[in-house]
mmCIF file of C-alpha atoms in Angstrom:
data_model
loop_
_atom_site.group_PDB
_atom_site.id
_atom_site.type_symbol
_atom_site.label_atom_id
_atom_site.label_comp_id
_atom_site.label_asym_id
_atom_site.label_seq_id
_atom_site.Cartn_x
_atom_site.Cartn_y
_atom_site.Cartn_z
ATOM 1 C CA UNK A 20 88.432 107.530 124.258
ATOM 2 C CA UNK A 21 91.700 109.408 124.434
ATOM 3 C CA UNK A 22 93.574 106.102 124.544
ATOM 4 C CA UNK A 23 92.261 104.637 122.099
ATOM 5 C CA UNK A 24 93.070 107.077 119.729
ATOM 6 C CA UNK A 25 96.499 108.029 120.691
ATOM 7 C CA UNK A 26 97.342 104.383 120.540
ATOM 8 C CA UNK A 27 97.221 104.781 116.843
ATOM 9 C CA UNK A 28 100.212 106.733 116.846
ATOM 10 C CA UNK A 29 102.635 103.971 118.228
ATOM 11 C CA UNK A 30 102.694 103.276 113.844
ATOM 12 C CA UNK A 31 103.880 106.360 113.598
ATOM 13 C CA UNK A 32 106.653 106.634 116.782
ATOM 14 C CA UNK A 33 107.835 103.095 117.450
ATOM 15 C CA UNK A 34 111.267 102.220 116.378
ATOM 16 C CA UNK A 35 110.891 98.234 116.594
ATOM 17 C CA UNK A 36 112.688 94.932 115.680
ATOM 18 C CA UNK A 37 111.671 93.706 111.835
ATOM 19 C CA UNK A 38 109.385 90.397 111.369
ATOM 20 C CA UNK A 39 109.444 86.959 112.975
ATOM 21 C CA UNK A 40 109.510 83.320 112.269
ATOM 22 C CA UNK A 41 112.487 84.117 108.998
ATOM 23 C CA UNK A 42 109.727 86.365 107.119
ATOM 24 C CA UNK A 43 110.165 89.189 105.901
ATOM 25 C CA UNK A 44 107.255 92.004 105.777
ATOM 26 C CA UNK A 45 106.394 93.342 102.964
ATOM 27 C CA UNK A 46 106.803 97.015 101.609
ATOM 28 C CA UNK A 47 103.884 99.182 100.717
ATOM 29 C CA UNK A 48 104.127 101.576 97.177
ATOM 30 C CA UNK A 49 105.661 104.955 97.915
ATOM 31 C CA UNK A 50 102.192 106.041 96.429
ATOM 32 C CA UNK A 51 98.968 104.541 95.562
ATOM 33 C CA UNK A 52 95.305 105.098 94.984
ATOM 34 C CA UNK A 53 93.277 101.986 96.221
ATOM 35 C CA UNK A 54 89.299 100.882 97.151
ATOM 36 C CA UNK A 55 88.672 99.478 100.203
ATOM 37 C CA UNK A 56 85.099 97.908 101.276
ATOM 38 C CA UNK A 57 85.546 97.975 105.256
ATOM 39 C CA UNK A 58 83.474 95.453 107.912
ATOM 40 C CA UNK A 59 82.507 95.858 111.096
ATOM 41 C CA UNK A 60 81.125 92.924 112.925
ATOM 42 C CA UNK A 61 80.645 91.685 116.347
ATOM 43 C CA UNK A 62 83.092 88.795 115.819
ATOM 44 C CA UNK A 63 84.223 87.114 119.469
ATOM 45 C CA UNK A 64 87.475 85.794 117.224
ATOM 46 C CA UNK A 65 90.580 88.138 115.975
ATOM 47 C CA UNK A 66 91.505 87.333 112.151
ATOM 48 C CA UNK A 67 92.875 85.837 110.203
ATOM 49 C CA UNK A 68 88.985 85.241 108.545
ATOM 50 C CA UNK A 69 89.110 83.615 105.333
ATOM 51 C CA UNK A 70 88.737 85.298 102.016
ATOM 52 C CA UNK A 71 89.560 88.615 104.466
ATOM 53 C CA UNK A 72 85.372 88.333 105.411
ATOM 54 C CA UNK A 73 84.332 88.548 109.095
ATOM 55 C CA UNK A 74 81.612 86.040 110.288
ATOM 56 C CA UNK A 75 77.790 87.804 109.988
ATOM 57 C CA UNK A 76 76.376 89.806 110.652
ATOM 58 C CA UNK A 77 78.560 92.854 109.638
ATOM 59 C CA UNK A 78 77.820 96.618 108.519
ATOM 60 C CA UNK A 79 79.979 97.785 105.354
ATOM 61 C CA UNK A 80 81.257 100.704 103.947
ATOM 62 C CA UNK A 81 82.489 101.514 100.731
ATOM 63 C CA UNK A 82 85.760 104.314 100.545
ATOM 64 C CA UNK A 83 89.181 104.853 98.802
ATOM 65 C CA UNK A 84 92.557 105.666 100.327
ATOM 66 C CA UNK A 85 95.099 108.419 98.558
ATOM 67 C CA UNK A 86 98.784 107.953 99.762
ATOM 68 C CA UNK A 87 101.852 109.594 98.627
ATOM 69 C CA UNK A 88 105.040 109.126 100.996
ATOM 70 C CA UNK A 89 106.990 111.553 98.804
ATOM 71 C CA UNK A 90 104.388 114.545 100.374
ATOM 72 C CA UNK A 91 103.631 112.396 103.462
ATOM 73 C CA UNK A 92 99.958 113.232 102.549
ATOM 74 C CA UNK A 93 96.889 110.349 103.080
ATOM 75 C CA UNK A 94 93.850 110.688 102.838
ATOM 76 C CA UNK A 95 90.624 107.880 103.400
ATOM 77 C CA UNK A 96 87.363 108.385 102.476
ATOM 78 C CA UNK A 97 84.475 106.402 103.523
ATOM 79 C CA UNK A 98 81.169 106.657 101.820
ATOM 80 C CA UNK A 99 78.713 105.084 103.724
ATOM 81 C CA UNK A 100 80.021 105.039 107.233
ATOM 82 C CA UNK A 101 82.894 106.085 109.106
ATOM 83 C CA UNK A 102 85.389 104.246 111.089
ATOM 84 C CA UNK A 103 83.770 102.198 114.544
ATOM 85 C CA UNK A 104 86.237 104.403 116.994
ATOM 86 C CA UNK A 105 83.513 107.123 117.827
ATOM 87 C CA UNK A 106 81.324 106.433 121.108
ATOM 88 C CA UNK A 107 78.556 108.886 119.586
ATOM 89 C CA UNK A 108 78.441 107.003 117.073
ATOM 90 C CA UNK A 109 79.341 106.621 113.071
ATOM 91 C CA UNK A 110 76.450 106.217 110.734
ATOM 92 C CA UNK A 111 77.799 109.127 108.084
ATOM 93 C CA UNK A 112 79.858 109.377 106.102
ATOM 94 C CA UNK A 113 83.469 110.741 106.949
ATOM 95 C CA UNK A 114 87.370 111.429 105.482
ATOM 96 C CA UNK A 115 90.566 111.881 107.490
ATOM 97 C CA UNK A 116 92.731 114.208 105.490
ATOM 98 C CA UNK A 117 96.065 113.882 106.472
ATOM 99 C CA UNK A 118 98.544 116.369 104.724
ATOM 100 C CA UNK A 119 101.541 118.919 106.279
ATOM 101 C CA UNK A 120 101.444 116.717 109.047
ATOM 102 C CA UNK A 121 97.898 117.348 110.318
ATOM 103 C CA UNK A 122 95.167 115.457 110.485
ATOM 104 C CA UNK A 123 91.752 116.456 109.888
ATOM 105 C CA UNK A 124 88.505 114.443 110.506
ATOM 106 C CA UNK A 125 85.443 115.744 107.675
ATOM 107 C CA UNK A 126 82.313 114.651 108.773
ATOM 108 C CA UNK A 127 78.890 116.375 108.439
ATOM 109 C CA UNK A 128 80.055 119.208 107.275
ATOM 110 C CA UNK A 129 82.475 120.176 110.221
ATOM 111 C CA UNK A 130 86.309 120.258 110.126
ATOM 112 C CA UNK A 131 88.586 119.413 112.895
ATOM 113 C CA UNK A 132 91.602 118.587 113.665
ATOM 114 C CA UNK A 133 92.051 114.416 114.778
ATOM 115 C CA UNK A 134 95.684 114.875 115.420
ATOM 116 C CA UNK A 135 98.689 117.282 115.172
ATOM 117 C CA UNK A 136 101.317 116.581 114.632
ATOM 118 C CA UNK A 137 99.982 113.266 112.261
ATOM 119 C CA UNK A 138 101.636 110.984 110.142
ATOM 120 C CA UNK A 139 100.899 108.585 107.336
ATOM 121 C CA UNK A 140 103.368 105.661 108.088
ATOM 122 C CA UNK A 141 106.259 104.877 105.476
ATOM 123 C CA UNK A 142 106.060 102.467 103.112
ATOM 124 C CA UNK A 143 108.705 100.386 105.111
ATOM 125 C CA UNK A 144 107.009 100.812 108.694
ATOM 126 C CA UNK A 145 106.093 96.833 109.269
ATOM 127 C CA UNK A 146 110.066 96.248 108.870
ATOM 128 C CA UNK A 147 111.578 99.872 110.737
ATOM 129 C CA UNK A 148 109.021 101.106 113.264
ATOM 130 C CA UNK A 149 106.860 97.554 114.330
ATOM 131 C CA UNK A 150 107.597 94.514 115.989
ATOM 132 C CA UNK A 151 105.607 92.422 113.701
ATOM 133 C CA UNK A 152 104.817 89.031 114.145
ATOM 134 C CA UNK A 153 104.129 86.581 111.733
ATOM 135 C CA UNK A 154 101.298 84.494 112.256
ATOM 136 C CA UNK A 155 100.095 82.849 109.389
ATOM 137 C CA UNK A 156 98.208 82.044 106.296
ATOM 138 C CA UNK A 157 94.930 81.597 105.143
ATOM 139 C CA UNK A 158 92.795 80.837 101.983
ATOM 140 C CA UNK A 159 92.611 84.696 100.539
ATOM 141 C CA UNK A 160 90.444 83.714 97.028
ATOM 142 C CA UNK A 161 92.640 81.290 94.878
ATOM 143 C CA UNK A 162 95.477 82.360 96.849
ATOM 144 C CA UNK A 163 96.983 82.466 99.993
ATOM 145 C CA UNK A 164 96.924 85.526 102.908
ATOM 146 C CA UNK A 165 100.158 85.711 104.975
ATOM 147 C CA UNK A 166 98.526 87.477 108.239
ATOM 148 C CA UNK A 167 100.894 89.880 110.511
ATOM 149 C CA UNK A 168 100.144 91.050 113.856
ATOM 150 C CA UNK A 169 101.405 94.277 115.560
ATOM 151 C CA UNK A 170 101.199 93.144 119.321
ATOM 152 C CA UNK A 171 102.951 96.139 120.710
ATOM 153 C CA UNK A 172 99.518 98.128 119.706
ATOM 154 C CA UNK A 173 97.811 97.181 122.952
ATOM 155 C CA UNK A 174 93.598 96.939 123.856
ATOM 156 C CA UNK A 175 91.718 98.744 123.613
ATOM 157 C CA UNK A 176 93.303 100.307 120.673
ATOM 158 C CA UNK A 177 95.182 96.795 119.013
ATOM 159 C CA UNK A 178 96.165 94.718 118.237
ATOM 160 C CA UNK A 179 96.818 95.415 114.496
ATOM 161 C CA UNK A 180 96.506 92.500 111.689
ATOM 162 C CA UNK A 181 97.718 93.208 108.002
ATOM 163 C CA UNK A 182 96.894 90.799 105.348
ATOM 164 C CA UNK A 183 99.523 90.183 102.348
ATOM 165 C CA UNK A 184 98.922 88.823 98.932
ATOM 166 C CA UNK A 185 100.939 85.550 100.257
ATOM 167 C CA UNK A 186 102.031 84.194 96.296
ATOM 168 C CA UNK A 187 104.197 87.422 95.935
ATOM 169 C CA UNK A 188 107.853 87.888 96.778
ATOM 170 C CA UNK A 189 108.572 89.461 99.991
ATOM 171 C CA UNK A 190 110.821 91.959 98.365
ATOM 172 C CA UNK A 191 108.321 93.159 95.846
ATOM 173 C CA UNK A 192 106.537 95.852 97.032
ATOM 174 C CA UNK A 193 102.588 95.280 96.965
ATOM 175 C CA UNK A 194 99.568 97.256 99.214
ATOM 176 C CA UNK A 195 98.299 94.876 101.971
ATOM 177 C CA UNK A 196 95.042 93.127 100.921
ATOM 178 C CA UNK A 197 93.501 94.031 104.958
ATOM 179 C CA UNK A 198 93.947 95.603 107.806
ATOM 180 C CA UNK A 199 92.097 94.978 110.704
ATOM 181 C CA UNK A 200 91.751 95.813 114.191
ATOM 182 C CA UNK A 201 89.356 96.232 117.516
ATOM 183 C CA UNK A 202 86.689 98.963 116.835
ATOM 184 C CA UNK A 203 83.812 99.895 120.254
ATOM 185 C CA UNK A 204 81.227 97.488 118.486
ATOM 186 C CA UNK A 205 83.119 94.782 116.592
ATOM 187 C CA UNK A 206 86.374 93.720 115.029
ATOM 188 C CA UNK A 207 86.483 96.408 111.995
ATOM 189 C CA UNK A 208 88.124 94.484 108.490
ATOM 190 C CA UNK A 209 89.406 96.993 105.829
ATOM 191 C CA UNK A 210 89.848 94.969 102.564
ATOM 192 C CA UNK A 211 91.670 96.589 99.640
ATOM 193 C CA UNK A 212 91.129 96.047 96.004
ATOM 194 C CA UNK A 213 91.558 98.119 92.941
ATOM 195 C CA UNK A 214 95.275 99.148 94.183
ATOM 196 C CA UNK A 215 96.526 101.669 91.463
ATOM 197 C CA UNK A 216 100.449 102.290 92.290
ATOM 198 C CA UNK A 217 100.816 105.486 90.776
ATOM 199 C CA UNK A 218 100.944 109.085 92.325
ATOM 200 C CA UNK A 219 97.910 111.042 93.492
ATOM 201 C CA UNK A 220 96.965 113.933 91.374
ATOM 202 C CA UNK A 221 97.438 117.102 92.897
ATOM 203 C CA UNK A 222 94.533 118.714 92.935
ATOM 204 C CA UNK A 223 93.517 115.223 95.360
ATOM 205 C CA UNK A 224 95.739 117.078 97.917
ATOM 206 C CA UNK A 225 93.979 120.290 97.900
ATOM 207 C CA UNK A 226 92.414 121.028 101.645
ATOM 208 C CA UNK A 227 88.632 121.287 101.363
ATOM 209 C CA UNK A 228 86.939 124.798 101.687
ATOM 210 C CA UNK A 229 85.007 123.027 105.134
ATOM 211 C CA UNK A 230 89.039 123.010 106.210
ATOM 212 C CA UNK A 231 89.977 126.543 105.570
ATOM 213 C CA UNK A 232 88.716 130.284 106.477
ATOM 214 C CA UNK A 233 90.246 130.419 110.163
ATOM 215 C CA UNK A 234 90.971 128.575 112.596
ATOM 216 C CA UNK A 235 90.494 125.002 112.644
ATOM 217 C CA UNK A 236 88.868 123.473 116.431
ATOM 218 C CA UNK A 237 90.626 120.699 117.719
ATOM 219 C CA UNK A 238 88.104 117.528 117.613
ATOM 220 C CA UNK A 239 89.466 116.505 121.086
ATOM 221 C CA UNK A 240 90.454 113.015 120.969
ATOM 222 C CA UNK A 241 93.922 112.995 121.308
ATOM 223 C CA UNK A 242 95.937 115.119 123.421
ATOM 224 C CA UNK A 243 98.152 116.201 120.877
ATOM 225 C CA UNK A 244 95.463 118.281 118.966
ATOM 226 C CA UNK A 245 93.757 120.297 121.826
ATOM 227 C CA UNK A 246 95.371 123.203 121.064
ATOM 228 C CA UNK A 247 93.466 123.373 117.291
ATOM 229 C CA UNK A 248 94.964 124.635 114.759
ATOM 230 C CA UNK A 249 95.198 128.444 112.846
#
């Protein structure tokens, strides 16, 4: 369990070579406020998947994501579900709040802390911290997908796949449509829509009461958080 969590962290430490094939990745907004709908399916095939939709049968969850680089402060709610990384399972719902670089994991009720130190990843991070590797397009809608893979993210954690709107420019910068990787039951595919590039209100970035009053227990999944937090 411990290494599949703390692989997540190689977006966050790596310092890699840009893209491959003469692409160029894409940039993500400095900030943004976006809905995702996220899959999880027993799929025996990594994406791409067409139109960003795993094969059925799949579980979804509804959630938003809240980013501002300028704070480094994320934060991703799911509504329905949370994330398919848990072994005791994940049928509730859930939100990493990631702000002063800590992360906390809400979920029935509780508070603790999922990693510390914690970073969101800048908006350049497939060009300055990944090795990512083009692989491809695919039908995305009326458009096309391009599909990038972060191999250096190795089982069980990775690999990584982000999906880009494919008809815009490289340079521009635009939110990827998916991102998808290996969860314990399934492939899990997080699809973005509704992508808002503005900042974050404030008041979004305001740590929840379940957060505060003491100290904070570490949720012991990582070995950087065992410690907990005051």
């Amino acid at each position: 369990m411990r290494s599949l969590l703390a692989g997540l962290a190689v977006l966050f430490t790596a310092v890699c070579l840009p893209g491959s094939l003469g692409q160029v990745a894409p940039i993500i907004p400095a900030h943004f406020i976006a809905n995702f709908t996220e899959y999880t399916a027993p799929a025996t095939q990594p994406p791409p998947y067409i139109n960003g939709v795993p094969d059925a049968p799949f579980y979804a969850t509804r959630g938003a994501t809240y980013y501002d680089w300028s704070m480094k402060a994320m934060i991703e709610e799911r509504y329905d579900y949370c994330v398919n990384i848990f072994p005791d399972g994940n049928m509730y719902p859930c939100t990493f709040f990631n702000i002063n670089n800590i992360s906390y994991l809400i979920r029935q009720n509780t508070c603790c802390v999922f990693g510390d130190p914690w970073y969101p990843p800048p908006p350049d991070f497939l060009r300055s911290r990944i090795a990512a590797t083009f692989v491809g397009t695919a039908p995305w809608n009326a458009d096309q997908a391009t599909w990038w893979k972060l191999p250096e993210v190795k089982p069980p954690t990775g690999p990584f796949f982000y999906a880009f709107n494919g008809s815009l420019s490289p340079t521009a910068e635009q939110l990827y449509l998916a991102f998808s990787f290996p969860g314990i039951a399934g492939w899990v595919q997080q699809n973005f829509f509704n992508v808002r590039a503005v900042a974050p209100p404030a008041s979004v970035w305001q740590l929840p009461a379940v957060c505060n009053g003491g100290r904070v227990p570490s949720c012991n999944f990582t070995s950087d958080d065992d410690a907990g937090r005051v």
